[in-house]
CSV table of C-alpha atoms in Angstrom, one decimal:
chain,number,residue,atom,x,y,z
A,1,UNK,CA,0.0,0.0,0.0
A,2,UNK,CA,0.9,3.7,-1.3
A,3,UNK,CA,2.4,6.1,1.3
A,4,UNK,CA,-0.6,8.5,0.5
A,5,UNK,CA,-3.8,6.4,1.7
A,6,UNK,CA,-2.1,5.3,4.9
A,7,UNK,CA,-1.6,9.1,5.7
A,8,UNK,CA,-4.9,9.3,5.1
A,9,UNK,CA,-6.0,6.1,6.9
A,10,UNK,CA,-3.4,7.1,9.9
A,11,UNK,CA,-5.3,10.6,9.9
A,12,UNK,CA,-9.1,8.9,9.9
A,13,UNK,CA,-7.8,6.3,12.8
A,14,UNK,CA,-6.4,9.5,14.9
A,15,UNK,CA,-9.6,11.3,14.8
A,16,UNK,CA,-12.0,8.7,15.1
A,17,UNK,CA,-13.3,9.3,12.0
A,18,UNK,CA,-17.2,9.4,11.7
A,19,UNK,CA,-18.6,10.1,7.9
A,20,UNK,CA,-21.1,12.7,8.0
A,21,UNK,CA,-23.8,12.5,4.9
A,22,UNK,CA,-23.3,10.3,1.1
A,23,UNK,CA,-20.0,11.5,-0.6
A,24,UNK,CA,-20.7,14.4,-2.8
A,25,UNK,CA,-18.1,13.8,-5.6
A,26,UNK,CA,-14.6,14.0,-4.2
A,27,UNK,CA,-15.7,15.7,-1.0
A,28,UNK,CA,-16.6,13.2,2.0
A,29,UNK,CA,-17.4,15.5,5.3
A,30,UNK,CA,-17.1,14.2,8.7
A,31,UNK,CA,-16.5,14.8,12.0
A,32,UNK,CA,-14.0,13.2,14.7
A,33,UNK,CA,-12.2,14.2,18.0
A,34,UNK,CA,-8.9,15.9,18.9
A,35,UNK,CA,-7.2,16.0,22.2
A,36,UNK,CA,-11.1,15.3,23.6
A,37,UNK,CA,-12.6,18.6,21.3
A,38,UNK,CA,-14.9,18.0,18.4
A,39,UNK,CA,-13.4,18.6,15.2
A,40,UNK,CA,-15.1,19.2,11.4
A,41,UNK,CA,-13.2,16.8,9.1
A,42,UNK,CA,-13.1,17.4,5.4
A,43,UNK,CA,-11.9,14.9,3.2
A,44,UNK,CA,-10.8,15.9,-0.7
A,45,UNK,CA,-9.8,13.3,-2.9
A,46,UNK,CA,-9.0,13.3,-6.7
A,47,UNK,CA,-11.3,10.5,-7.5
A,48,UNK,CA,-11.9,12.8,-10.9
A,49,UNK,CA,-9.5,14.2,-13.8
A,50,UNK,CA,-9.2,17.4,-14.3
A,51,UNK,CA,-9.4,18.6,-10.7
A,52,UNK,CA,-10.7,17.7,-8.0
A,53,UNK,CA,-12.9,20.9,-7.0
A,54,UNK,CA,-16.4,21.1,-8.9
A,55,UNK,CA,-19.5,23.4,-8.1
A,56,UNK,CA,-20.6,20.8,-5.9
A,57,UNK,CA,-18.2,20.4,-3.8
A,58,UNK,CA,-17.0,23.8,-3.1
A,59,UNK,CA,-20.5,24.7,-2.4
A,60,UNK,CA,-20.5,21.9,0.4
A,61,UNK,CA,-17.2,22.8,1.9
A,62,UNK,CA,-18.0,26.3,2.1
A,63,UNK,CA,-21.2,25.5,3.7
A,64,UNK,CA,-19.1,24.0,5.8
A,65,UNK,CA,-16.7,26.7,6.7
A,66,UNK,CA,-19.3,28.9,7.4
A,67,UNK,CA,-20.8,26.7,10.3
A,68,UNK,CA,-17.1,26.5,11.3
A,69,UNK,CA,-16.7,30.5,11.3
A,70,UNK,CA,-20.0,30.8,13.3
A,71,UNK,CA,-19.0,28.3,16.0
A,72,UNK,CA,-15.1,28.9,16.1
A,73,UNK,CA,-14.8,25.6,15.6
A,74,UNK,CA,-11.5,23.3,14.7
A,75,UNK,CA,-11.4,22.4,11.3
A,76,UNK,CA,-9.0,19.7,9.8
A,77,UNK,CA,-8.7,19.4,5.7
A,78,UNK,CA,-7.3,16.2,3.8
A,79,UNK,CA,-6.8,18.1,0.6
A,80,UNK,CA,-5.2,15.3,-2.3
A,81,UNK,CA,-6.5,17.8,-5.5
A,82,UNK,CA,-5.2,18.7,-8.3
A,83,UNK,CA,-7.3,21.8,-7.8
A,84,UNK,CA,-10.6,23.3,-9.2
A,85,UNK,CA,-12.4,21.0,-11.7
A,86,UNK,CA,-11.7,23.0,-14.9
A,87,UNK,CA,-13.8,21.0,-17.3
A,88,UNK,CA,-16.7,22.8,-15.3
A,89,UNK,CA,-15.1,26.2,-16.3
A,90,UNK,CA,-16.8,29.3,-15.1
A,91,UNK,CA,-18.5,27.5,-12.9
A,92,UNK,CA,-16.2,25.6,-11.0
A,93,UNK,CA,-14.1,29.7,-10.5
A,94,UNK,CA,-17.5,31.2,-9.0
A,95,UNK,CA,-18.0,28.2,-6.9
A,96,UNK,CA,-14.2,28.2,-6.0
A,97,UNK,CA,-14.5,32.0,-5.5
A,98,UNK,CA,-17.4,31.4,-2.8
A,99,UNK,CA,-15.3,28.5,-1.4
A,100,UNK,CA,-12.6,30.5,-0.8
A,101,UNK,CA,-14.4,33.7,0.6
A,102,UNK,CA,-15.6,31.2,3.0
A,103,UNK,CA,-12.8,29.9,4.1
A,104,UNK,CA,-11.1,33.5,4.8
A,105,UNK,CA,-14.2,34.4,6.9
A,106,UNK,CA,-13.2,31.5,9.2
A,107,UNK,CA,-9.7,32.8,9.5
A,108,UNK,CA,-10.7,36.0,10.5
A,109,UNK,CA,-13.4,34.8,13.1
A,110,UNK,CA,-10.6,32.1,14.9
A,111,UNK,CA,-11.6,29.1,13.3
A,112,UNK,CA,-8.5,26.9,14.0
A,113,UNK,CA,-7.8,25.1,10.3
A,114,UNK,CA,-5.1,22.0,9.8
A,115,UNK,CA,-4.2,20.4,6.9
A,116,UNK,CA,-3.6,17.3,6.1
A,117,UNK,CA,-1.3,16.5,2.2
A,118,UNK,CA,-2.1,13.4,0.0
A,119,UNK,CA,0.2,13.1,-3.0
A,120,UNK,CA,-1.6,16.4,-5.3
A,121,UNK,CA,-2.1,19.8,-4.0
A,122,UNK,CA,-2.0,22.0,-6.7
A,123,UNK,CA,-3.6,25.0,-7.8
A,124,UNK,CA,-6.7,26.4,-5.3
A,125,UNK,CA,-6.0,22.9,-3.4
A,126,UNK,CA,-2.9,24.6,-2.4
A,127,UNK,CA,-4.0,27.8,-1.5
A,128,UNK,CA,-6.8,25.8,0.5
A,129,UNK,CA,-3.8,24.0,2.3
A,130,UNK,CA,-2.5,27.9,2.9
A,131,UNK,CA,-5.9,29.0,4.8
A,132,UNK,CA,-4.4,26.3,7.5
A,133,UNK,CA,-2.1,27.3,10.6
A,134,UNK,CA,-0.5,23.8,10.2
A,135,UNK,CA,0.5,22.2,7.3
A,136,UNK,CA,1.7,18.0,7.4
A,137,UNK,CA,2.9,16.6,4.1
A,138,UNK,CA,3.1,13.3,2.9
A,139,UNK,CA,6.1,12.1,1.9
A,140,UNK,CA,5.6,12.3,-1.4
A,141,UNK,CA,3.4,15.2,-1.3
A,142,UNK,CA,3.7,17.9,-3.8
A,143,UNK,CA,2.5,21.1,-3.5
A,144,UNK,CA,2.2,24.2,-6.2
A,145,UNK,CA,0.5,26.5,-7.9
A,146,UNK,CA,0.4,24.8,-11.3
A,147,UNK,CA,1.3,21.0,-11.6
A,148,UNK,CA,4.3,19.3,-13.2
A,149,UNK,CA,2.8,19.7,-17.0
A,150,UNK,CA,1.9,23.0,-16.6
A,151,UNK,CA,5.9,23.8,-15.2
A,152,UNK,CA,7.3,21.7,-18.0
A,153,UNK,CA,4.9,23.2,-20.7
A,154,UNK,CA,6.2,26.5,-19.5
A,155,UNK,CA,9.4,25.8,-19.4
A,156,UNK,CA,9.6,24.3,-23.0
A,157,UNK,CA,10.2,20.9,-21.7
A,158,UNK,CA,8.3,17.2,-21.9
A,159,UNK,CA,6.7,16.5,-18.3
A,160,UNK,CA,7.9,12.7,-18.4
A,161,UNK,CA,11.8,14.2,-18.9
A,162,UNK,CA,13.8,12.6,-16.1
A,163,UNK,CA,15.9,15.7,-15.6
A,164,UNK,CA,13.1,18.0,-15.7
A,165,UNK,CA,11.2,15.8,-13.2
A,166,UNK,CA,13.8,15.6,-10.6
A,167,UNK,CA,14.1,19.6,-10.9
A,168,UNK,CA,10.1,19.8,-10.5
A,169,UNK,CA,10.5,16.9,-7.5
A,170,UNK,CA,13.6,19.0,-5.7
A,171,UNK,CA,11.1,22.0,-6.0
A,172,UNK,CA,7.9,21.1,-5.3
A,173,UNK,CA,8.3,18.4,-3.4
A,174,UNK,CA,7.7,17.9,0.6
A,175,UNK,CA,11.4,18.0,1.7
A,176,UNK,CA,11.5,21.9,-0.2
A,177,UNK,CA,8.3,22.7,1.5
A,178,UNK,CA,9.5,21.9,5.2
A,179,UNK,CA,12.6,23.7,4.7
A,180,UNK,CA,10.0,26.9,3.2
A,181,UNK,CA,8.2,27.4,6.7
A,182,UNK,CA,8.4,25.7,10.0
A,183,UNK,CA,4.5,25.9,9.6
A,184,UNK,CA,4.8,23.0,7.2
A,185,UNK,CA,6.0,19.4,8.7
A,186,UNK,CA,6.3,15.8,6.8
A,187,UNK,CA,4.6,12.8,8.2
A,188,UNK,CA,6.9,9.9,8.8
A,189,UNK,CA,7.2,7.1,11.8
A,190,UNK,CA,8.6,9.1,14.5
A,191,UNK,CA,5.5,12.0,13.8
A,192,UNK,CA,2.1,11.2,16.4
A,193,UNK,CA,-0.6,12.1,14.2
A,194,UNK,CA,-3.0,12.9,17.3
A,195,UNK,CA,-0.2,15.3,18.9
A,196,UNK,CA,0.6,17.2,15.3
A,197,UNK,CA,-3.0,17.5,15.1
A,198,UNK,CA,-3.6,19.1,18.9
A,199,UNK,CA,-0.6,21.3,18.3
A,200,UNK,CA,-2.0,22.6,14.6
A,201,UNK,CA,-5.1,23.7,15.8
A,202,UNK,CA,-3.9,25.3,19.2
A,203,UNK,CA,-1.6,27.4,16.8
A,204,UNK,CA,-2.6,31.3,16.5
A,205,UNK,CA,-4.9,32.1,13.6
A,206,UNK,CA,-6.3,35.5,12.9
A,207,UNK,CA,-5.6,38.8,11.2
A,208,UNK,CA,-2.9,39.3,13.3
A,209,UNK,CA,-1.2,35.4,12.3
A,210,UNK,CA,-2.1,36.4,8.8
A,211,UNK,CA,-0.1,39.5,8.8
A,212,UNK,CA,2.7,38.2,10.9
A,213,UNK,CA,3.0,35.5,7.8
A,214,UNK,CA,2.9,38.2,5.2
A,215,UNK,CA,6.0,39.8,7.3
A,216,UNK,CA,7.6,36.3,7.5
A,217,UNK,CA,7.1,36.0,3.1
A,218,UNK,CA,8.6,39.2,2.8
A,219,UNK,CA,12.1,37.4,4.4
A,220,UNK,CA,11.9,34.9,1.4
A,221,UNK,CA,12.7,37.6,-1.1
A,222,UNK,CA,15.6,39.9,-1.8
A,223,UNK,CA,16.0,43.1,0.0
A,224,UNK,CA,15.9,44.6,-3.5
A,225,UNK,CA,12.7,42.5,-4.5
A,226,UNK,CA,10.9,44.0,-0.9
A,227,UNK,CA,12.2,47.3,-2.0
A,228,UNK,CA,11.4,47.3,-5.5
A,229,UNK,CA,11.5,50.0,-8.1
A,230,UNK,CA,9.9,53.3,-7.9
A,231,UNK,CA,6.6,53.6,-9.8
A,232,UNK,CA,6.2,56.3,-12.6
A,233,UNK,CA,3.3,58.0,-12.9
A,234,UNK,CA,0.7,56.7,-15.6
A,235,UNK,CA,-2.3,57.4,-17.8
A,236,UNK,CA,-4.7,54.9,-18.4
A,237,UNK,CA,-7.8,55.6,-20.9
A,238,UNK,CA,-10.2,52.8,-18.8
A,239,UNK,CA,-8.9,54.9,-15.3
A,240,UNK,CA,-10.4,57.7,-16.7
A,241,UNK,CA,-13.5,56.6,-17.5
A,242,UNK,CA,-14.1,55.1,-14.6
A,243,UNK,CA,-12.5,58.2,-12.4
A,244,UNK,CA,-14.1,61.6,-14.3
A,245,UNK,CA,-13.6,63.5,-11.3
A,246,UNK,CA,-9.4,63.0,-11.5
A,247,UNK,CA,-7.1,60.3,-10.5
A,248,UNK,CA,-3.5,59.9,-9.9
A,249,UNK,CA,-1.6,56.4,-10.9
A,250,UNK,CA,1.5,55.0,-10.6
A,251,UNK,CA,3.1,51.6,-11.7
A,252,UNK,CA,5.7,49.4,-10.9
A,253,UNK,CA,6.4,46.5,-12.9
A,254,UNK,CA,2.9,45.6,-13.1
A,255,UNK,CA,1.4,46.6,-9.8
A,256,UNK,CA,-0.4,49.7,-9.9
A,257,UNK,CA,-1.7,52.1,-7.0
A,258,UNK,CA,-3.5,55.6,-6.6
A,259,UNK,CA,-6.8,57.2,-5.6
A,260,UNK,CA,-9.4,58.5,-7.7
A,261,UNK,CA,-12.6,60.6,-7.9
A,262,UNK,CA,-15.6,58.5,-8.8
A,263,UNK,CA,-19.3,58.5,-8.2
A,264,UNK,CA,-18.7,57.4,-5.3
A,265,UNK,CA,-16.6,59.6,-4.0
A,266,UNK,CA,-12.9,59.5,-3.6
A,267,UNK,CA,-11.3,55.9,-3.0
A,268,UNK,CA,-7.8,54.2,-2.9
A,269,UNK,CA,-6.9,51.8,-5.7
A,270,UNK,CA,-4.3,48.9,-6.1
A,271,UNK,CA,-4.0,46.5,-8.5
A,272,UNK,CA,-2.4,43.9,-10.9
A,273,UNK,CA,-2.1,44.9,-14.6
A,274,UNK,CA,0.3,43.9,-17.4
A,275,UNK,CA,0.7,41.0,-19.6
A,276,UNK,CA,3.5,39.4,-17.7
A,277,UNK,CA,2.3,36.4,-15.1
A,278,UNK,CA,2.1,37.3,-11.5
A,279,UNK,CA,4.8,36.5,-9.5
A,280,UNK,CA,5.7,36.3,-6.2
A,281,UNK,CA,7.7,40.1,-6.0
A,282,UNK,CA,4.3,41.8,-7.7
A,283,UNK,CA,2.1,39.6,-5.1
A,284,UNK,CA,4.1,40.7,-2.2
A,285,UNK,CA,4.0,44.3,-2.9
A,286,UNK,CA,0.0,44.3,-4.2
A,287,UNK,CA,-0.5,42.2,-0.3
A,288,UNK,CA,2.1,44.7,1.9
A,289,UNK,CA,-0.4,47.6,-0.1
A,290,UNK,CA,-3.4,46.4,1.0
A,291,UNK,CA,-2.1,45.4,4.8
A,292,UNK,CA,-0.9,48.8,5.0
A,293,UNK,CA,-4.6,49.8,3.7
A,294,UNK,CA,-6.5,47.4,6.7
A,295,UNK,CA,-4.2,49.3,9.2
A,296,UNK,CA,-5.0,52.6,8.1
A,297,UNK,CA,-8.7,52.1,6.5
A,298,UNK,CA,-10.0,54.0,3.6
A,299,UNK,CA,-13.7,54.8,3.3
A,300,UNK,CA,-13.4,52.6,0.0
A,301,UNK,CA,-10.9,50.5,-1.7
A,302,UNK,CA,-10.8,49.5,-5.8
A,303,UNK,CA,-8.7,46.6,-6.8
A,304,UNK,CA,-7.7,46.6,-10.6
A,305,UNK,CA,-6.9,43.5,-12.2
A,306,UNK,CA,-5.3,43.0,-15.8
A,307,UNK,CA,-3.3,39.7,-15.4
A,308,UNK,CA,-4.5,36.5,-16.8
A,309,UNK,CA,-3.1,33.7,-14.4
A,310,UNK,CA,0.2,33.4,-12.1
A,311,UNK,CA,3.4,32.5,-13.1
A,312,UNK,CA,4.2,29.1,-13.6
A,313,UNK,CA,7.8,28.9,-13.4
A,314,UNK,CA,10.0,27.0,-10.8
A,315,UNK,CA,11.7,30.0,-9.7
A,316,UNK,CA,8.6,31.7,-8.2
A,317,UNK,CA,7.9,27.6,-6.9
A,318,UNK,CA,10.6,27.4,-5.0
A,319,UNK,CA,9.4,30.0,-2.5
A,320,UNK,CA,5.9,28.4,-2.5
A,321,UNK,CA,4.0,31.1,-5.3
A,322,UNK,CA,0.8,29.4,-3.7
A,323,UNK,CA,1.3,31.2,-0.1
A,324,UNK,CA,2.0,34.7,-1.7
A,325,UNK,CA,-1.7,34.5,-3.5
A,326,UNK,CA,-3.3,33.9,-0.8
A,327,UNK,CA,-1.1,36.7,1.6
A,328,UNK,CA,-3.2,39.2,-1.3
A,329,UNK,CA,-6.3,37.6,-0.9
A,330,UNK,CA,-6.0,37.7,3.6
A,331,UNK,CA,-4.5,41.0,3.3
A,332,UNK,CA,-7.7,42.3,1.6
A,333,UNK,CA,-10.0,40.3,3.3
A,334,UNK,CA,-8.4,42.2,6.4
A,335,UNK,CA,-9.6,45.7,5.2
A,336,UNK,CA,-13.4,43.5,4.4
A,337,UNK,CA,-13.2,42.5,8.0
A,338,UNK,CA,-12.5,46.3,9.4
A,339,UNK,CA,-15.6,47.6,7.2
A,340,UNK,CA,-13.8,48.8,4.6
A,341,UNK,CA,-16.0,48.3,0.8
A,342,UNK,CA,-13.7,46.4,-1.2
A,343,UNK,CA,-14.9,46.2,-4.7
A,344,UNK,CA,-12.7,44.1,-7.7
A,345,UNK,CA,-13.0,45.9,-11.1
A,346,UNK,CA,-11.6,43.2,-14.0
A,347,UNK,CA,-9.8,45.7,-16.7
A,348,UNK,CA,-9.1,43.1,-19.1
A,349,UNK,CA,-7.8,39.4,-18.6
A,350,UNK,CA,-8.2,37.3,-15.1
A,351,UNK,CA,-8.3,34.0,-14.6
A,352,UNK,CA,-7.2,30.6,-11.9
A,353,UNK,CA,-5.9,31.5,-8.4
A,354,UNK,CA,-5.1,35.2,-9.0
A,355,UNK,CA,-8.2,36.1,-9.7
A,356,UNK,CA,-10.1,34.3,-6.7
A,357,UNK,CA,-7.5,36.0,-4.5
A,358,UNK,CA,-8.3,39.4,-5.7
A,359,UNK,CA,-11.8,38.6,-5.9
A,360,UNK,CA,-12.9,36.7,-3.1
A,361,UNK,CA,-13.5,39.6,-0.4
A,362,UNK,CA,-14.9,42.0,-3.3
A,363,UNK,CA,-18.7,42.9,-3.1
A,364,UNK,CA,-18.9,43.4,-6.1
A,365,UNK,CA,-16.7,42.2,-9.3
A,366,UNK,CA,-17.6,44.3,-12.0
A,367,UNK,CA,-16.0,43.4,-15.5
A,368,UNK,CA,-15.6,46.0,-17.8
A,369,UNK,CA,-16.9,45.2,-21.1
A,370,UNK,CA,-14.6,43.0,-23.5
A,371,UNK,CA,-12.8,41.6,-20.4
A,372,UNK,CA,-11.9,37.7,-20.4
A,373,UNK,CA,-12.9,36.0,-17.7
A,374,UNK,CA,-11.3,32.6,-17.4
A,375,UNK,CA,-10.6,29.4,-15.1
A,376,UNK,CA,-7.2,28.9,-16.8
A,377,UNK,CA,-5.2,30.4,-19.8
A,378,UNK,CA,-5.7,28.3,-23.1
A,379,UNK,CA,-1.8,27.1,-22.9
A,380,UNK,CA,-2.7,25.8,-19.2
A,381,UNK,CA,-6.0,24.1,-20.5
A,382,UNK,CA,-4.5,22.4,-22.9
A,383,UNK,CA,-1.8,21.2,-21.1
A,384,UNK,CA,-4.7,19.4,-18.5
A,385,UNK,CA,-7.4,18.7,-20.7
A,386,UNK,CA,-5.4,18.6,-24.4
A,387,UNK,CA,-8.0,21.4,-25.8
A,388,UNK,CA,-6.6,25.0,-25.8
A,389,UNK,CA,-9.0,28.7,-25.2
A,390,UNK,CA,-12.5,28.6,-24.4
A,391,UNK,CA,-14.9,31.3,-25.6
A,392,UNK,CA,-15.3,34.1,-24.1
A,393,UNK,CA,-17.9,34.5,-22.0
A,394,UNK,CA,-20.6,37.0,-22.1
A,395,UNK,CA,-21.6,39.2,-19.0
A,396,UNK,CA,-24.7,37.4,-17.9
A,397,UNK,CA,-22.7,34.4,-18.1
A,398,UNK,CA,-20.4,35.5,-15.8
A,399,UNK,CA,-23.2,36.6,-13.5
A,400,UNK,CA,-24.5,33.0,-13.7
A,401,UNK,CA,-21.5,31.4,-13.2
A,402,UNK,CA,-20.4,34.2,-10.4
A,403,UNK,CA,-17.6,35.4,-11.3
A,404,UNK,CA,-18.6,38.5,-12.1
A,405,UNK,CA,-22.3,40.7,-10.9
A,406,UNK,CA,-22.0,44.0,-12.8
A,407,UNK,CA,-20.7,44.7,-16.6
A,408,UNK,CA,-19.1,48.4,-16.9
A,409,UNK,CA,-19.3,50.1,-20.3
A,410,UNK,CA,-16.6,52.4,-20.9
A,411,UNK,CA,-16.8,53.4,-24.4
A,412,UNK,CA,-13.2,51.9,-24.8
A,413,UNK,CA,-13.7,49.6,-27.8
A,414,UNK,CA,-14.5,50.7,-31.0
């Protein structure tokens, strides 16, 4: 028997696992009991290709996490998922975005949350696994934003290459992962499930262990990459459209920041723009922005976003891309929590994991008209399901599928 279902058998045997309901795809919900407290077990499996993470089970996981946020009560996820289900496309990134707001309001409201590695945790599995105090991986657990074909199809390079593989393995792998944070631990003979469990959900959660992570990230980078360049001042023909009462803008490298005049009022914006991938340097600065915004509220804040996916290159891996996404998507659920109106306008492409970070807190999104909406690029699809871009979609689709509740008409395309 496979290392992975004895973790997961050792994990069911240290809670006394009791299964709660009928499975519901690859979600099985239960409960059990931890150092004599009640705990909520979720169990993801990829019993499915293409992801493990449909409609149906975000919608029961969230549901869920919401009982969980009410009650403060200990949560422990098994999470073995390739990530959303992306042959349910939109659907499967409103779900997820609903999911994932969920599981942010349980942060914030001290829900304790441990996680639990099978073999796959890629894509929103992983930044699931980084809503968790605790992580324990499997030993040959690996854990990224995008899996091994997406990296090799990057990268130029056939996934089944032996050299390419042991550079993906040495990356992404569980040994690189426990070295990353000493939030993350590998389960092996001398590791007492029940006692890694008790000490994973007595850890701190909170805005406050949120932010302390986001300082902690910020030590992974170079002092130049914390730093980084000055912005220049910019013009943008959709910013004034949307701003007719003035704005001032400036970018750097693809994050942009400002306030503007709208009809609204005056608000503070931040955002993600540019063609390049977002990386871990850009998702650092856009989540030390918004902090800085939760400690010192604005009456509103606007998040831009003009990127179409994350990077998917080993480099940004190897300092786990996966927890910088979701330190954007905490930092502005942080200002949500203090009252602040946090509204996502999508300026041209978004798509996968950096658009549910950026768009989980937001009430609303608002797409402006022409903007692609998407659960992956068509080079990622095609590397998962072998067909390449989808159509795009149409603004009540995206209202159905919610990703998106209002269209803006700008007057920008001919």
């Amino acid at each position: 028997m496979s290392a992975v279902p004895n973790l997961l058998e050792a994990l069911q045997k240290a809670v006394g696992w009791e299964a709660l309901g009928e499975r519901a795809g690859n979600l099985t919900l239960g409960r059990g009991t931890v150092a004599g407290q009640g705990v909520r077990v979720a169990v993801v499996e990829n019993r499915v290709a293409s992801g493990a993470l449909g409609a149906l089970e975000c919608e029961k996981l969230a549901a869920l996490l919401r009982i969980a946020a009410l009650e403060k009560a200990p949560v422990v996820l098994y999470l073995d998922s390739a990530g959303a289900k992306v042959s349910e496309g939109l659907k499967a990134l409103g779900a997820f975005r609903a999911l994932y707001r969920a599981g942010l309001e349980a942060c914030f409201a001290g829900a304790p949350i441990a996680a639990v590695l099978g073999r796959n945790c890629y894509g929103g599995a992983s930044m699931l696994a980084h809503l968790a105090s605790r992580r324990l991986f499997g030993t040959q657990t690996q854990l990224a934003m995008s899996g091994p074909a997406i990296l090799a199809s990057t990268a130029g390079m056939d996934p089944l290459d032996e050299v390419f593989r042991a550079m993906a393995l040495a990356t992404i792998g569980a040994p690189s992962r426990a070295k990353a944070s000493g939030e993350n631990a590998i389960h092996d003979a001398t590791v007492d499930l029940g006692i890694w469990l008790a000490d994973a959900l007595s850890a701190p959660t909170g805005a406050r262990a949120l932010l302390e992570r986001h300082q902690r990230l910020g030590q992974r980078l170079s002092p130049e990459a914390r730093t980084g360049v000055l912005a220049e001042t910019v013009y943008r023909r959709d910013l004034e459209k949307i701003y007719p009462g003035g704005y001032e803008a400036r970018e750097a490298g693809g994050y942009l920041e400002g306030r503007g005049a709208g009809e609204s009022g005056e608000e503070r914006f931040i955002g993600i723009v540019g063609k390049t991938p977002l990386g871990v340097e850009r998702a650092w600065r856009f989540a030390r922005a918004a902090w800085a915004s939760a400690a010192d509220p604005p009456a509103r804040l606007r998040v831009f976003l003009d990127c179409a996916s994350h990077a998917a290159r080993l480099d940004d891996e190897k300092v786990v891309l996966s927890e910088f996404i979701v330190d954007m998507a905490a930092a502005l659920q942080a200002n949500a929590a203090r009252g602040v109106p946090v509204e996502t306008t999508i300026l041209g492409k978004a798509g996968g994991g950096v658009y549910v970070a950026l768009a989980a807190s937001a009430r609303p999104v608002s797409a402006v008209h022409g903007a692609r909406i998407q659960v992956l690029p068509g080079a990622a699809l095609a590397a998962i399901l072998g067909s390449g871009e989808d159509e795009a979609a149409a603004a009540d689709e995206y209202r159905a599928a919610g990703v998106a509740e209002n269209e803006l008409k700008l007057g920008l395309l001919p």
